[in-house]
PDB file of C-alpha atoms in Angstrom:
ATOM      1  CA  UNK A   1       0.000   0.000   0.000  1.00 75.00           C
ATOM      2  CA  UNK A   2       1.287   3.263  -1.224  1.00 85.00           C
ATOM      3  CA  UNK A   3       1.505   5.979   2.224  1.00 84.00           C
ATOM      4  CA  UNK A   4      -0.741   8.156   0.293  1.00 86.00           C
ATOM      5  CA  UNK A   5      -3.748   5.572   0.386  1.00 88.00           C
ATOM      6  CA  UNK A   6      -3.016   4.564   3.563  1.00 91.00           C
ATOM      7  CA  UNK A   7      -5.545   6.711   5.519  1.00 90.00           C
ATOM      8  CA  UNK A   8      -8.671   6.004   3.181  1.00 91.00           C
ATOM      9  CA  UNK A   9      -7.707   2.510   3.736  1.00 92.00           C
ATOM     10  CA  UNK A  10      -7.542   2.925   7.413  1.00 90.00           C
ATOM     11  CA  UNK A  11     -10.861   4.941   7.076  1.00 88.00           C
ATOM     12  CA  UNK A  12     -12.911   2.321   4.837  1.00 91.00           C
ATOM     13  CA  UNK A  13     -11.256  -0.424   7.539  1.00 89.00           C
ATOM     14  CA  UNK A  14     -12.738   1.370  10.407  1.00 85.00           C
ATOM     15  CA  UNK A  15     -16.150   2.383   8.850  1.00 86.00           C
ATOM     16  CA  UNK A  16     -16.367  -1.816   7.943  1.00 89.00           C
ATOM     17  CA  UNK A  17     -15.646  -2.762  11.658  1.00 87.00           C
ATOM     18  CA  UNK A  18     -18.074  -0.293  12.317  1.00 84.00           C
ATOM     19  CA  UNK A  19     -20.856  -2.001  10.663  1.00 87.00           C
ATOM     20  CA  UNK A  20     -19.990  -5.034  12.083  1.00 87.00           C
ATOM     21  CA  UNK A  21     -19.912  -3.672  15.404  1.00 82.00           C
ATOM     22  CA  UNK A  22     -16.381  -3.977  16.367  1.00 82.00           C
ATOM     23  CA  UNK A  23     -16.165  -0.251  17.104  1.00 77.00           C
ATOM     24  CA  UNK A  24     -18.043   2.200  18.526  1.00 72.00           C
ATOM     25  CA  UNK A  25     -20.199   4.390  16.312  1.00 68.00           C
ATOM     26  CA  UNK A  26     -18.149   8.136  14.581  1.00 64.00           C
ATOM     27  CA  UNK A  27     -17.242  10.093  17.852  1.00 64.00           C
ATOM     28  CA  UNK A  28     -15.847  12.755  15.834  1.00 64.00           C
ATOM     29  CA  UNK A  29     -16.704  16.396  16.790  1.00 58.00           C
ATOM     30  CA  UNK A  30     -18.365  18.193  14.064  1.00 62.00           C
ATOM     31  CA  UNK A  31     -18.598  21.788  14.805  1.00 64.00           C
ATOM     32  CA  UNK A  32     -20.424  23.061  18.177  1.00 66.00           C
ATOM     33  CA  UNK A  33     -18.477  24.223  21.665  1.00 70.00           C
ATOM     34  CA  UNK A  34     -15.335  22.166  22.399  1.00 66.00           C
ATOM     35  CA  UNK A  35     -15.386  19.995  25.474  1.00 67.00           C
ATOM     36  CA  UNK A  36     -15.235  21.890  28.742  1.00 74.00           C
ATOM     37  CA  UNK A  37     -11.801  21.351  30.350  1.00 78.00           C
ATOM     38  CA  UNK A  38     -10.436  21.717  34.144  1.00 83.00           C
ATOM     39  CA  UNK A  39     -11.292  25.041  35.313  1.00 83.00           C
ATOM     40  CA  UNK A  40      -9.053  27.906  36.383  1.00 83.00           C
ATOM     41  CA  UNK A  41      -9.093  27.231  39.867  1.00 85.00           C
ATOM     42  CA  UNK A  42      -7.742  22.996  38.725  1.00 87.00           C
ATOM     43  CA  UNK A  43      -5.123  24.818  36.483  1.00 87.00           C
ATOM     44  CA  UNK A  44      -4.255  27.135  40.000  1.00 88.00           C
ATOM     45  CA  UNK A  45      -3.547  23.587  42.079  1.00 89.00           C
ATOM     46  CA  UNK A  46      -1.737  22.099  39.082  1.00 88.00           C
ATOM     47  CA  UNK A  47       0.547  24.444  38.793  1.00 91.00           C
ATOM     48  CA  UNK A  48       1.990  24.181  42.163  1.00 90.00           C
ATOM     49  CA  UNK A  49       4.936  21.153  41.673  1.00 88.00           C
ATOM     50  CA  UNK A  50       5.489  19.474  44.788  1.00 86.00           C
ATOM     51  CA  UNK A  51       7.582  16.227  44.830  1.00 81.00           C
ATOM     52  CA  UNK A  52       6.424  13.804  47.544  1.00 82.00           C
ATOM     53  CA  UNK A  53       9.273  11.657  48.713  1.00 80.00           C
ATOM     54  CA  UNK A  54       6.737   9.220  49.497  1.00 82.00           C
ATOM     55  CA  UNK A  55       5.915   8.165  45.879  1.00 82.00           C
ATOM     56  CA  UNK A  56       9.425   7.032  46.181  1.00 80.00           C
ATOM     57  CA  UNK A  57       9.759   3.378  46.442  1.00 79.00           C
ATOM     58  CA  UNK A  58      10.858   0.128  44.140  1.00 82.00           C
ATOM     59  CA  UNK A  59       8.374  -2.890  43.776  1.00 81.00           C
ATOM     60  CA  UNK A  60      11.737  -4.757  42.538  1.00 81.00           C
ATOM     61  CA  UNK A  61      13.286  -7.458  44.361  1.00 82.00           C
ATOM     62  CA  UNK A  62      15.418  -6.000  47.382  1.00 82.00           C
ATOM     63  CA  UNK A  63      13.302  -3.009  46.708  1.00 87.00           C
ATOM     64  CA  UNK A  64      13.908  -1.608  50.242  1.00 88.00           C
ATOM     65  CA  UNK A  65      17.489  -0.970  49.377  1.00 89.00           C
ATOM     66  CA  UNK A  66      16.614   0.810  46.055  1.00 88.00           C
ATOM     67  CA  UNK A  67      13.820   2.875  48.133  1.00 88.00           C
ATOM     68  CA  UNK A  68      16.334   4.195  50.622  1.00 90.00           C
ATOM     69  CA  UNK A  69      18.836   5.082  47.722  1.00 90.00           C
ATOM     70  CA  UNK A  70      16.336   7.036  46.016  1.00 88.00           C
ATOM     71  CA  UNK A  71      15.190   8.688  49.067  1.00 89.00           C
ATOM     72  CA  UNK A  72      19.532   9.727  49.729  1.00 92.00           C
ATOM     73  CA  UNK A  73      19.738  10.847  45.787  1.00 92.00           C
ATOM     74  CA  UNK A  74      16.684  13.260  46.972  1.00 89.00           C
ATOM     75  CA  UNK A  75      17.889  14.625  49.977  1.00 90.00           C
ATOM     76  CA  UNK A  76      21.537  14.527  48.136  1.00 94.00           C
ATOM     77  CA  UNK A  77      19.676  16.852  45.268  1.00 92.00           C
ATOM     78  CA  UNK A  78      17.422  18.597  47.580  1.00 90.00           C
ATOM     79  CA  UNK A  79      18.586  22.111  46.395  1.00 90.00           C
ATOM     80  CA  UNK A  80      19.293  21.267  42.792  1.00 91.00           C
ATOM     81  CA  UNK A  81      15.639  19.672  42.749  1.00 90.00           C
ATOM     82  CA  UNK A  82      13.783  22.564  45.030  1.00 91.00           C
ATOM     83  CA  UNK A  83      15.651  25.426  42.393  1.00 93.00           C
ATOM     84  CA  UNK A  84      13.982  23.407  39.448  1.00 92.00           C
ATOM     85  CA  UNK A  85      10.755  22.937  41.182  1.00 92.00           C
ATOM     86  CA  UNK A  86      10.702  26.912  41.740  1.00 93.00           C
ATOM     87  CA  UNK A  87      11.644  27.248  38.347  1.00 95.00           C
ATOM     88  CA  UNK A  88       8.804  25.333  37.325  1.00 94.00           C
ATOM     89  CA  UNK A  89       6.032  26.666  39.320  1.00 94.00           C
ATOM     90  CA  UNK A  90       6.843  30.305  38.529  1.00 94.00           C
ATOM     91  CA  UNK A  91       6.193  28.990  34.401  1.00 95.00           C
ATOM     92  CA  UNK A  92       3.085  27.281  35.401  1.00 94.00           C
ATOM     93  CA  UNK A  93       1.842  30.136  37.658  1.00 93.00           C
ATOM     94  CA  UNK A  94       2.230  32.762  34.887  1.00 94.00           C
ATOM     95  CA  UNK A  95       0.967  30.582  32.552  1.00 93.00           C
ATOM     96  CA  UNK A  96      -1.947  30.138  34.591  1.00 92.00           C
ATOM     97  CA  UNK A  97      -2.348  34.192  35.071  1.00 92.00           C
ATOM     98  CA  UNK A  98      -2.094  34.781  31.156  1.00 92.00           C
ATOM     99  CA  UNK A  99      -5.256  31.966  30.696  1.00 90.00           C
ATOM    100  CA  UNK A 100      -6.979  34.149  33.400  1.00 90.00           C
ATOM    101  CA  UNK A 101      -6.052  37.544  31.681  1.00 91.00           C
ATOM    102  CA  UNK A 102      -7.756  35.735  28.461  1.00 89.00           C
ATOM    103  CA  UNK A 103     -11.049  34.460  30.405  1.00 85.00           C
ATOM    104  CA  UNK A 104     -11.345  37.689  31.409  1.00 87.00           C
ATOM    105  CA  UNK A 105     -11.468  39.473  27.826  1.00 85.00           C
ATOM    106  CA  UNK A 106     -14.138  37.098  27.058  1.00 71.00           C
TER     107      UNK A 106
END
């Protein structure tokens, strides 16, 4: 199959399945108000980056020794990792100001 034909193939596969009732019916969007995502207030806790040393563990075997590792590379990195945490929040916060600045022109 030539890359050209390859989506009208994929398209004419799918509408066939379709009919058989492999998949779902078309869930493409046609026109009308796009699907309401997290509000500003969601995008205001998001933005905060917060690492949890507690999602820090190993499910491997002798996992307690790789846990306690990871935990000393973390406390070894603790200002390296706080500066790029900072960093990040500071993006995501004015990120989070400039969608507000837009809501409000609305």
């Amino acid at each position: 199959m030539r890359p050209e034909n390859a989506a009208d193939a994929a398209r004419a596969a799918a509408e066939r399945k379709r009919r058989e009732g492999l998949y779902p019916g078309d869930t493409v969007a046609h026109g009308g108000k796009p699907p309401a995502g997290p509000d500003l207030a969601q995008l205001r806790q998001w933005a905060i980056v917060e690492v949890d040393p507690d999602l820090l563990y190993s499910t491997r075997k002798g996992g307690a020794v790789i846990t306690w590792f990871k935990r000393m590379l973390l406390r070894l990195l603790r200002q390296y990792t706080t500066e790029l945490e900072a960093q990040q929040t500071r993006f995501n916060v004015g990120v989070v100001a400039y969608l507000e600045s837009l809501e409000k022109r609305k």
